Coordinates of C-alpha atoms in Angstrom, one line a residue:
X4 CA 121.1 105.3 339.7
X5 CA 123.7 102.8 339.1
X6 CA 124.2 103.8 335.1
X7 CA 124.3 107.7 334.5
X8 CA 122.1 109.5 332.0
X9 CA 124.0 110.6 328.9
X10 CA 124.5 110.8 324.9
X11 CA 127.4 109.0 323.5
X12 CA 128.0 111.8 321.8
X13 CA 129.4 112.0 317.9
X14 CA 132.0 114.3 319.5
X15 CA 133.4 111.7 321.8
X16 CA 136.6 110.1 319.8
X17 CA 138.3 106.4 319.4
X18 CA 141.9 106.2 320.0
X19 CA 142.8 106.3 316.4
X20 CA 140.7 110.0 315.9
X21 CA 137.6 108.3 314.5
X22 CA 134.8 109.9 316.2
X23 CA 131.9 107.1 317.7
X24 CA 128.9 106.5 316.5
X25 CA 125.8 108.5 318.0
X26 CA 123.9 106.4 320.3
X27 CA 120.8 106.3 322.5
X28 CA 120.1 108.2 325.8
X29 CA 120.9 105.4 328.4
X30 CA 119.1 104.8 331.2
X31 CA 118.7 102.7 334.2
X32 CA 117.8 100.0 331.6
X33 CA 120.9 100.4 330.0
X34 CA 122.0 98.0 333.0
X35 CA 119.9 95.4 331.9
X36 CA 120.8 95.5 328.9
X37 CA 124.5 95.9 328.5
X38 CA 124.1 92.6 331.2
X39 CA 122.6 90.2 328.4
X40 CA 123.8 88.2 325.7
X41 CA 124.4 89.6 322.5
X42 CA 124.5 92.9 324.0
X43 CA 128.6 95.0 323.7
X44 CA 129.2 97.9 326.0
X45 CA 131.9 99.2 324.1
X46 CA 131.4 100.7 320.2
X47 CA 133.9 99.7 317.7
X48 CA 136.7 101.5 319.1
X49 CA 136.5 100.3 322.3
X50 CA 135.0 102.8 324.0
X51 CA 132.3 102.1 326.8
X52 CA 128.7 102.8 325.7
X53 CA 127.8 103.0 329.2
X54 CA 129.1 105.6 332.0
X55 CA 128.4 104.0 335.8
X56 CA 127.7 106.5 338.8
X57 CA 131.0 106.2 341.0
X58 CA 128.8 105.6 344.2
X59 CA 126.5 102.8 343.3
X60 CA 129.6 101.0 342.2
X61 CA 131.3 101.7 345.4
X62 CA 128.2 100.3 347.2
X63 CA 128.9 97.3 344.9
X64 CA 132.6 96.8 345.4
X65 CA 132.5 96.9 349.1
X66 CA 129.6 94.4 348.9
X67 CA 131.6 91.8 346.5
X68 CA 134.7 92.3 348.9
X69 CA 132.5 91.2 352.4
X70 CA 131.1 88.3 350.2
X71 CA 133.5 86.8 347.6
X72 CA 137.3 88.0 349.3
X73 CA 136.8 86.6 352.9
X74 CA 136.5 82.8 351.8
X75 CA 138.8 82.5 349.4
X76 CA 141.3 84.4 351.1
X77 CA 141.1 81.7 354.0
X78 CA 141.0 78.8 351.4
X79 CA 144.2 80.1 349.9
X80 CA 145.8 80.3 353.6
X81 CA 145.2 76.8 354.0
X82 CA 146.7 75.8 350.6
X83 CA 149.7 77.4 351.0
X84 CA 149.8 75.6 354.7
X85 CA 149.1 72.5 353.5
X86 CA 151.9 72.8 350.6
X87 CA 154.4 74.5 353.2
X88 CA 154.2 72.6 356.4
X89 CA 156.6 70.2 354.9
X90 CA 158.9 72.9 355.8
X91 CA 157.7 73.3 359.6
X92 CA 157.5 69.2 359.5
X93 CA 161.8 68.9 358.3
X94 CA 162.3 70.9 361.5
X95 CA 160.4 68.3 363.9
X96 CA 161.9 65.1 362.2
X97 CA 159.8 64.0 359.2
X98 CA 163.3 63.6 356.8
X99 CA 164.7 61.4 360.2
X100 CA 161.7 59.2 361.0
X101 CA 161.3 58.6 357.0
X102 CA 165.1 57.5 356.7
X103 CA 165.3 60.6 353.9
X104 CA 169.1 61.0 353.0
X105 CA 171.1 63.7 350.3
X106 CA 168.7 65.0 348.1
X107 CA 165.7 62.4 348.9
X108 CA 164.2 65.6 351.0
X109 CA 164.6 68.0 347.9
X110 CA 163.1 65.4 345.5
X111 CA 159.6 65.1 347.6
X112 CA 159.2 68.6 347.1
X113 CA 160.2 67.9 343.4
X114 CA 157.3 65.8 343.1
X115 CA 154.6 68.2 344.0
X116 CA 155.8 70.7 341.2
X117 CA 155.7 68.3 338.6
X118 CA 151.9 67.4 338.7
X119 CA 151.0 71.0 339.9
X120 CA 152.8 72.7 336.7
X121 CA 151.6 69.6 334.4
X122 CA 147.6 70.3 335.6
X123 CA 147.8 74.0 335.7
X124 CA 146.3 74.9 332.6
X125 CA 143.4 72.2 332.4
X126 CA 142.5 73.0 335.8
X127 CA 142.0 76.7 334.9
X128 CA 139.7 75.3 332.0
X129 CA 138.1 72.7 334.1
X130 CA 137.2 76.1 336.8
X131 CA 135.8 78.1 333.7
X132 CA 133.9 74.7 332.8
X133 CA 132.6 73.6 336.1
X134 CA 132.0 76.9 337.4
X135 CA 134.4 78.0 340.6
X136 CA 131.6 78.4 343.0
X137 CA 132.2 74.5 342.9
X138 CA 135.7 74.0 341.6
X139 CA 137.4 75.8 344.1
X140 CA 135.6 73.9 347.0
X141 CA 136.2 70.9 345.8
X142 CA 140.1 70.7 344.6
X143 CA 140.4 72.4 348.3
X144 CA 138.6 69.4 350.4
X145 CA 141.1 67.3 348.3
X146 CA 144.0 68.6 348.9
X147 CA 143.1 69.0 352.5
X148 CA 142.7 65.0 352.5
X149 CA 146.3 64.7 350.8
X150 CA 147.6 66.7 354.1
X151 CA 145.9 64.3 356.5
X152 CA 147.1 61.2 354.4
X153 CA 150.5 62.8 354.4
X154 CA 150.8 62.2 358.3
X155 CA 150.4 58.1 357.4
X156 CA 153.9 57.9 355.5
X157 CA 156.4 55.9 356.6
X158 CA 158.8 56.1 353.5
X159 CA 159.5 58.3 350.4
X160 CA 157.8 56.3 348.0
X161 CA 154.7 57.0 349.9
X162 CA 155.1 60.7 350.4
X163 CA 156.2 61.1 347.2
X164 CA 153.4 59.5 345.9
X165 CA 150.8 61.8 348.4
X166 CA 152.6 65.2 347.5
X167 CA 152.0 64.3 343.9
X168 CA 148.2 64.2 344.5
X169 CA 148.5 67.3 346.3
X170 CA 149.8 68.8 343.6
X171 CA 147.4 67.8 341.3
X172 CA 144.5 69.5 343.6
X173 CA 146.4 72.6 344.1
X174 CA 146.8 73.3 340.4
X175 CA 143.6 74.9 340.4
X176 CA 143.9 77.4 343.1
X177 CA 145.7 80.2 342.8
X178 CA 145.0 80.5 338.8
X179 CA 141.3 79.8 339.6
X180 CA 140.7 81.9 342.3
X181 CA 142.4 84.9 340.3
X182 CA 140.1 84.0 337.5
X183 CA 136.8 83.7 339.9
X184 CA 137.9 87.4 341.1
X185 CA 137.9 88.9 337.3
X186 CA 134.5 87.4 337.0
X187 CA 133.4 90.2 339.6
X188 CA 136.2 93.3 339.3
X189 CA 137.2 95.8 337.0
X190 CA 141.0 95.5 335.4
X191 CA 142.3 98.7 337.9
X192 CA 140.6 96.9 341.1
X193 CA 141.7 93.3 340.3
X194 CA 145.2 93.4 341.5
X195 CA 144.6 94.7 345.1
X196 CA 141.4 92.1 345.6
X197 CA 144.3 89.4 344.1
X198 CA 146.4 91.1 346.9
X199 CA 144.0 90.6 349.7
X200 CA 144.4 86.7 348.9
X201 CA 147.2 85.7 347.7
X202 CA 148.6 87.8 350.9
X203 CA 147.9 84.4 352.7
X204 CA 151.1 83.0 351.6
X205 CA 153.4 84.9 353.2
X206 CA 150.9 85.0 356.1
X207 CA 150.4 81.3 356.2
X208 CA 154.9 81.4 356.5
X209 CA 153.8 83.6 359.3
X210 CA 150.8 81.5 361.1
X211 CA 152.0 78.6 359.9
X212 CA 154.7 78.6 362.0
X213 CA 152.6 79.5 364.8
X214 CA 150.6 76.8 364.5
X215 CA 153.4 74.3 364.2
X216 CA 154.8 75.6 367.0
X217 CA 151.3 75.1 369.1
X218 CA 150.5 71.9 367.8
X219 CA 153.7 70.6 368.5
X220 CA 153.3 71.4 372.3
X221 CA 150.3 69.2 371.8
X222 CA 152.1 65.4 373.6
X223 CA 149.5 63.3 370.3
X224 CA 146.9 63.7 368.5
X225 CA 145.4 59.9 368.6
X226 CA 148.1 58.0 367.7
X227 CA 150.0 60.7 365.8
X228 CA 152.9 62.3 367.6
X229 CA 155.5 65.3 366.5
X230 CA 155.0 66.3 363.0
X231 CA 152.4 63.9 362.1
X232 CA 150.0 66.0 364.1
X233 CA 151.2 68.9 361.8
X234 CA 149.8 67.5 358.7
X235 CA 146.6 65.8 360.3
X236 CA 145.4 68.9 362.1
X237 CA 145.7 71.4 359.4
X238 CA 144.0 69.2 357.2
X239 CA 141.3 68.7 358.9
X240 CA 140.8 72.6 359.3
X241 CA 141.2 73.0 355.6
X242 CA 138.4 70.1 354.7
X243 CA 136.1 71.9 357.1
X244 CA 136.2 75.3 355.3
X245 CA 136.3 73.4 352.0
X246 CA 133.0 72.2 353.3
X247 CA 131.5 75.6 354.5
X248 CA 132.6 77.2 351.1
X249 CA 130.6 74.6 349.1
X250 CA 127.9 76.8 351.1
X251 CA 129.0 80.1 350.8
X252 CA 130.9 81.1 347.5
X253 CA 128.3 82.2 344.4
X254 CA 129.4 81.0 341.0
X255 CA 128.8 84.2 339.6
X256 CA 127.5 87.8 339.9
X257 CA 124.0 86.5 338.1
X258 CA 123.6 83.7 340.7
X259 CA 124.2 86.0 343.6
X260 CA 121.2 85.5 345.8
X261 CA 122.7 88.2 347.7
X262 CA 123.0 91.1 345.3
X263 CA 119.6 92.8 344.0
X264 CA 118.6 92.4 340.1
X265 CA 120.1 96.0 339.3
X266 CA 123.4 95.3 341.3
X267 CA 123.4 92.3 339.3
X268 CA 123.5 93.9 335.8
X269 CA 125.3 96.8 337.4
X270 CA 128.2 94.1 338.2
X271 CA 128.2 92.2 335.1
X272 CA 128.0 95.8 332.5
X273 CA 130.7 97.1 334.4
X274 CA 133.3 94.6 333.6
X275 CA 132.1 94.2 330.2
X276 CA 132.3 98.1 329.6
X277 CA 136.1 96.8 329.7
X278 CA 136.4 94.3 326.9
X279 CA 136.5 95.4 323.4
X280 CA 133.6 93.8 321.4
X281 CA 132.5 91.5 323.7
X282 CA 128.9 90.5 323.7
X283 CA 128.8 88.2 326.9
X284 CA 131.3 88.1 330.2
X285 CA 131.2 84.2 330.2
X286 CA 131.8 83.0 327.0
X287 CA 131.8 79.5 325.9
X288 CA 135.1 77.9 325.5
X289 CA 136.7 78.8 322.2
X290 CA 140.1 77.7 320.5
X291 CA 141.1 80.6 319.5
X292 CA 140.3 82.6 322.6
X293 CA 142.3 79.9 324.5
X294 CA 145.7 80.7 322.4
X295 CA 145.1 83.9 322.4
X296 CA 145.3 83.9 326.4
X297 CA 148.4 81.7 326.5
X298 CA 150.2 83.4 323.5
X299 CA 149.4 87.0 324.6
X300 CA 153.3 88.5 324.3
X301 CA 152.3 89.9 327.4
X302 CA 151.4 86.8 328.9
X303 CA 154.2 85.4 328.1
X304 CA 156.9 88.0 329.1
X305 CA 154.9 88.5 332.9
X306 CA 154.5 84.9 333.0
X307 CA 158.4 84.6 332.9
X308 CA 159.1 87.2 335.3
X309 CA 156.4 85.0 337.4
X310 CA 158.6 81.9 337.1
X311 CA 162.0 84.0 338.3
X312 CA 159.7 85.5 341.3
X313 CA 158.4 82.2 342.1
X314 CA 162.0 80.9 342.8
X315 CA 162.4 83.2 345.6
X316 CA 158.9 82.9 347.0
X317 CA 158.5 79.2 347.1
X318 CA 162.3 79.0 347.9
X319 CA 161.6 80.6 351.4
X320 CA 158.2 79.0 351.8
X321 CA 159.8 75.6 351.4
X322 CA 163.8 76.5 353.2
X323 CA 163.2 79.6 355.4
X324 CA 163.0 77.1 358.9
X325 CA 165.9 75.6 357.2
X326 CA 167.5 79.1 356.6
X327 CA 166.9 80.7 360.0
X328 CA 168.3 77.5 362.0
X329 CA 171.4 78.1 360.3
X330 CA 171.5 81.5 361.6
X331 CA 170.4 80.4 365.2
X332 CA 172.0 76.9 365.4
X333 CA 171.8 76.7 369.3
X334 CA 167.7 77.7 369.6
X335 CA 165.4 75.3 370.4
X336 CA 162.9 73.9 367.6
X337 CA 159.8 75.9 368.7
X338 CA 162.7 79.3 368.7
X339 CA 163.3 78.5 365.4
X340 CA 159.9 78.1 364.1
X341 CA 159.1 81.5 365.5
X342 CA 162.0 83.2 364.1
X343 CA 160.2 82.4 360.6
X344 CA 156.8 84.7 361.4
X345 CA 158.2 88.2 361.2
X346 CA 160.0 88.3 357.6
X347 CA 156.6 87.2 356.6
X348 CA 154.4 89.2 358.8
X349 CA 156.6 92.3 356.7
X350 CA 156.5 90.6 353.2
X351 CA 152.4 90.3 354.1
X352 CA 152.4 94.2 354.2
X353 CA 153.8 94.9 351.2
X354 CA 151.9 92.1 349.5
X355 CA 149.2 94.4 350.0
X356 CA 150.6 97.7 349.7
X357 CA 151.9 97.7 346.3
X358 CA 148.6 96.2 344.9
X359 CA 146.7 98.9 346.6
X360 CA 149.1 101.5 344.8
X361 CA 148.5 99.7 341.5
X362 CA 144.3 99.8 342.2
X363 CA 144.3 103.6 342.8
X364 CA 147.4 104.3 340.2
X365 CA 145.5 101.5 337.6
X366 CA 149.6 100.4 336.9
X367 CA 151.1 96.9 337.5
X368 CA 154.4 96.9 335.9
X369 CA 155.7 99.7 337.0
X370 CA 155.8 97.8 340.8
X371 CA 157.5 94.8 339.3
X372 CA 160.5 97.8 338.5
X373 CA 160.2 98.9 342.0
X374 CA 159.9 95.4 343.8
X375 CA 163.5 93.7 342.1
X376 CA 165.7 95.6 343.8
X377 CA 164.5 95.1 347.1
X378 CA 165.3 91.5 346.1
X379 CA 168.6 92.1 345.0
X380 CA 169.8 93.7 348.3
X381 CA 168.4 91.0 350.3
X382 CA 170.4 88.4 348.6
X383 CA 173.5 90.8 348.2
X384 CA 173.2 91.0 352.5
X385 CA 173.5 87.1 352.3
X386 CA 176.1 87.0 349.7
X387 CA 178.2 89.9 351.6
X388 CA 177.9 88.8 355.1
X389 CA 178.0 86.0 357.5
X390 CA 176.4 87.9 360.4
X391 CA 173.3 86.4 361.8
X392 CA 171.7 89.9 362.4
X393 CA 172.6 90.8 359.2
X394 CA 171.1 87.7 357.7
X395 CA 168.2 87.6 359.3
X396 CA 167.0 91.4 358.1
X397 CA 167.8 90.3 354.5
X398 CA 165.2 87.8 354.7
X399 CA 162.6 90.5 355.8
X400 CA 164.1 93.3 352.5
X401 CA 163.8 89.7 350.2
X402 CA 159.8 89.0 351.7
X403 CA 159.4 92.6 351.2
X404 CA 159.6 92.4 347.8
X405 CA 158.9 89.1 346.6
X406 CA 155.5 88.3 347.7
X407 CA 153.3 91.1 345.8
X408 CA 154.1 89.6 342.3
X409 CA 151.2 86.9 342.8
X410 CA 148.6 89.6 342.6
X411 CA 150.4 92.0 340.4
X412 CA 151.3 89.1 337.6
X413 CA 147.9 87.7 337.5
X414 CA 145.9 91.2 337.3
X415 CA 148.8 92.1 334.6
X416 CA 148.0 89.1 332.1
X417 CA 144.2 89.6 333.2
X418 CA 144.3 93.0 332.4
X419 CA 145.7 92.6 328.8
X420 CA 143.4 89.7 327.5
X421 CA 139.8 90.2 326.5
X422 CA 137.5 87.5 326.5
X423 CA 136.8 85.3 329.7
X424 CA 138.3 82.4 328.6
X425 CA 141.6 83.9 327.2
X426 CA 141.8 85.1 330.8
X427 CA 141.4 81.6 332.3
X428 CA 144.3 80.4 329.7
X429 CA 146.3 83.7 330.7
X430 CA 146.7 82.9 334.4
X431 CA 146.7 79.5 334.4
X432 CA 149.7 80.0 331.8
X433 CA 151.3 82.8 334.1
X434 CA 150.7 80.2 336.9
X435 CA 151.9 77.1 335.2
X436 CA 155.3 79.6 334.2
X437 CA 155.2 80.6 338.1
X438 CA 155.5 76.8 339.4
X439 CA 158.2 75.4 337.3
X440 CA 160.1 78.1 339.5
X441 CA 158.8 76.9 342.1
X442 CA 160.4 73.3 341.2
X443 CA 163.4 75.0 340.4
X444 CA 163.3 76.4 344.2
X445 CA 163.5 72.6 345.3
X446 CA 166.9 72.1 343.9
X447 CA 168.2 76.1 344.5
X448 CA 169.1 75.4 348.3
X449 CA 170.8 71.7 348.5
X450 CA 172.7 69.9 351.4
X451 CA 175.9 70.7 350.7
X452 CA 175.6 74.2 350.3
X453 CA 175.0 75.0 353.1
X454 CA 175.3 77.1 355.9
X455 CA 176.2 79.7 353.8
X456 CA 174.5 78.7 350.4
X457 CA 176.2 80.7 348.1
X458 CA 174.7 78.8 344.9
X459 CA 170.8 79.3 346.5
X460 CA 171.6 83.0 347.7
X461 CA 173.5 83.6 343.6
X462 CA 170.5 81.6 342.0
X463 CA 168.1 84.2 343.4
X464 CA 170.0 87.6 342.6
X465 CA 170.4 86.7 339.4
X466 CA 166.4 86.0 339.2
X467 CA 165.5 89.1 340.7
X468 CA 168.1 91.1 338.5
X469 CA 166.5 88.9 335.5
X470 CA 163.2 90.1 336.7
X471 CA 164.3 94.1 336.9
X472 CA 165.6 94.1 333.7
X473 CA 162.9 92.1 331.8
X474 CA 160.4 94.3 333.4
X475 CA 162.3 97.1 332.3
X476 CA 162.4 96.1 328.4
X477 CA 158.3 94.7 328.8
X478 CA 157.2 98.4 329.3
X479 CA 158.9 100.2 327.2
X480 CA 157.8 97.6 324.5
X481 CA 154.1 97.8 325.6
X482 CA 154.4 101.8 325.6
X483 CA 156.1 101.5 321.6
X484 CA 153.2 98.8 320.4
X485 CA 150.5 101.2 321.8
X486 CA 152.1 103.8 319.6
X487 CA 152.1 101.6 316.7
X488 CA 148.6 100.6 317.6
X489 CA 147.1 103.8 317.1
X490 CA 148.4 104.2 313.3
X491 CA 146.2 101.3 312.7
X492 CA 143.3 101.8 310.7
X493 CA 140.2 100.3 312.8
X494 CA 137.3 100.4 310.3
X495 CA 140.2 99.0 307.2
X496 CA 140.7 96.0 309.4
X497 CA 137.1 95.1 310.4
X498 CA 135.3 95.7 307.5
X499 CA 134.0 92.3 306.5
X500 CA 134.4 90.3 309.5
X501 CA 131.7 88.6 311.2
X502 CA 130.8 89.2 315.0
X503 CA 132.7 86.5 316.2
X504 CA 135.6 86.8 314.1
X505 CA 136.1 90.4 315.6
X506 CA 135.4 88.7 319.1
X507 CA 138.1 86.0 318.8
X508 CA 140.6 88.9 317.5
X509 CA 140.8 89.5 321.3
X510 CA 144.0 91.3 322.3
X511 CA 144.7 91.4 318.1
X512 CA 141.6 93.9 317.9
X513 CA 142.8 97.2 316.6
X514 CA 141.1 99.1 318.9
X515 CA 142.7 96.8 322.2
X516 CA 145.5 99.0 323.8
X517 CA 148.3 96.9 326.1
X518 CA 147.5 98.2 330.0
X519 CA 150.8 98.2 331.9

């Protein structure tokens, strides 16, 4: 049976000492019920109503992973291709053949960041709205048509002008997938199932520069020669799987044709066992629920540790060709385009690895701690040394640690919000935060700087030591507000309010404990 037999039990105690209200012998229609509106699976302490037997859900989880994980996964490849091959394209002549000079190249990628931090947010909202089992389809086939218009330009005005459009389509990605996936996972198995997505960007550094490298051995593609074909052949590939997902992806676990009417209310009382008052999964979109998801203090504080991260990550996404040719100056293009996989091929492992660790360990901060330093001695090997080996393992110790915070930052802000929609706002906030570092990145490695770039390699130790220490100061402050949480005196501060006032309390509700 999915939902065990069992008495909540007057014996069984809030946080605070209260002891729960005695409740009903639960049974498989417990399920069902817990599922539907106006139904809470926790009491008024917080504590689930409902215990779930460990081997349905397991049945469940692997069955939500084959279906949901696969296609967004390959969608988010093809977004962080599409945003990065400007990166493989600078290699094969795209700043030469559009007459870019000085910081013309650094202000193209400046472009993108502006309309994907200004749309962040509403495109989060607009997912929630729409629903992502269409959202996410459609912002993917167009940005997949800004990649194949990108292979037209013939000046910066018109690149420019196409990277700002791609922006504004790939504002709702990465925050909306991470959303769509805490419509369907617990808060301890959210971070690893972020993982097993968001592990496409340092893979797409990886195959991306494979499939530079391939298609530039192609003579044309119609008229299109050299990095032209870059950007028109990997858009294509993305606006075909845009296509098929429009197909494949379910909105939500009640539409799932796929999942049986018990799995169904097994998947939606499960996540709702984990929010404190809540009477619904999917609520309607609510103005307080929205500022409370943006003005969570842990939203904020993860958010900014998001946007120090994001320097480093979208710094190599958009410079590591440019890095590694200044450590092999005499290899040929296609050499140097290889050189870039195996960093990222590394950084891919440990994008998964640590949110594995926090799944089974049900801990997200605590990697953040361990991640920074890794960072730190990468950028300390640039700083220290001007040997091209030497160099060329710091960038695998820097991919090591950088890539994981995608999935660790979103499940972290996810984790300490209640309602749906204070989640949407909480990661497209903590994803907003994350991209104005990535338009910081476009400015962190400039012309003359280089080869050595001391002011790009400074720029990031300081963020990853900013990133140690404010990780440092977020836990222990989550650890002394639980403390002063449980003083608090639950039925004092609820006495008198109406359902949805204690709904919209949301991470304010005495009962909510922070989850580091």
């Amino acid at each position: 049976m999915a939902i065990r037999d069992y008495n909540v039990e007057s014996a069984q105690h809030s946080p605070n000492g209260f002891a729960a209200e005695k409740g009903a012998l639960y049974h498989n229609e417990a399920a069902h019920e817990t599922a539907e509106r106006g139904h809470v699976a926790t009491d008024k302490y917080g504590v689930s109503l409902v215990h779930f037997d460990p081997a349905a859900e397991a049945r469940l989880r692997w069955k939500i992973d084959l279906y949901i994980v696969p296609t967004v996964a390959l969608l988010y490849l093809f977004c962080f291709i599409d945003r990065a091959n400007i990166g493989n394209a600078k290699l094969a002549g795209f700043e030469k053949d559009l007459g870019l000079k000085g910081y013309d190249y650094n202000k193209v990628l400046s472009v993108f960041y502006i309309s994907y931090i200004i749309f962040e947010i509403p495109s989060n909202m607009a997912c929630k709205w729409i629903g992502p089992g269409w959202f996410i389809p459609a912002t993917s086939l167009g940005f997949g048509i800004c990649s194949i218009c990108t292979a037209f330009v013939h000046n910066i005005h018109a690149a420019s002008g196409v990277r700002f459009l791609l922006g504004v389509f790939e504002a709702g990605m990465l925050p909306g997938i991470a959303y769509y996936l805490s419509r369907w996972y617990r808060r301890s198995e959210l971070a690893f199932r972020l993982s097993l997505y968001i592990v496409m960007a340092p893979l797409a550094g990886a195959f991306g520069g494979l499939l530079a490298s391939a298609i530039l051995k192609i003579p044309h593609f119609g008229s299109l020669h050299t990095w032209r074909m870059i950007f028109a052949i990997e858009g294509i590939i993305t606006c075909i799987l845009s296509v098929i997902a429009f197909v494949t992806l379910t909105d939500r676990p009640a539409t799932a044709k796929w999942l049986s009417q018990e799995e169904k209310d097994l998947a939606i009382a499960r996540v709702k066992s984990e929010r404190v008052a809540a009477t619904e999964v999917l609520d309607k979109l609510d103005s307080p629920k929205i500022l409370r998801g943006i003005f969570s203090p842990v939203t904020l504080a993860t958010a900014f540790i998001f946007l120090l991260d994001n320097i480093t990550v979208q710094g190599l996404a958009f410079f590591a060709p440019t890095i590694v040719k200044t450590i092999y100056p005499k290899a040929t293009v296609i050499s140097q385009q290889l050189h870039t996989v195996p960093p990222y091929v590394v950084g891919a492992f440990f994008t998964v690895l640590f949110p594995f660790l926090s799944w089974r360990f049900d801990r997200r901060n605590i990697f953040f701690i361990i991640s920074a330093p890794l960072m730190m001695a990468g950028y300390i090997m640039f700083l220290a040394s001007t040997n091209a080996q030497v160099r060329y393992g710091a960038t695998f110790v820097i991919a090591s640690g950088a890539f994981s915070f995608g999935a660790l930052c979103n499940a972290q802000v996810a984790a300490n919000v209640v309602s749906d929609t204070a989640r949407s706002t909480a990661i497209g906030t903590n994803v907003m935060f994350g991209n104005i570092g990535g338009l910081i990145s476009t400015w962190s490695f400039l012309p003359y700087d280089g080869p050595n770039y001391h002011i790009g390699n400074g720029l990031n130790l300081g963020t990853s030591t900013g990133i140690l220490v404010l990780s440092i100061l977020l836990l222990l402050w989550m650890a002394a507000n639980n403390k002063q949480r449980e003083k608090r005196d639950i039925d004092a501060e609820l006495s008198g309010l109406s359902q949805k006032q204690i709904q919209d309390l949301d991470w304010r509700h005495p009962a909510f404990r922070w989850k580091p």
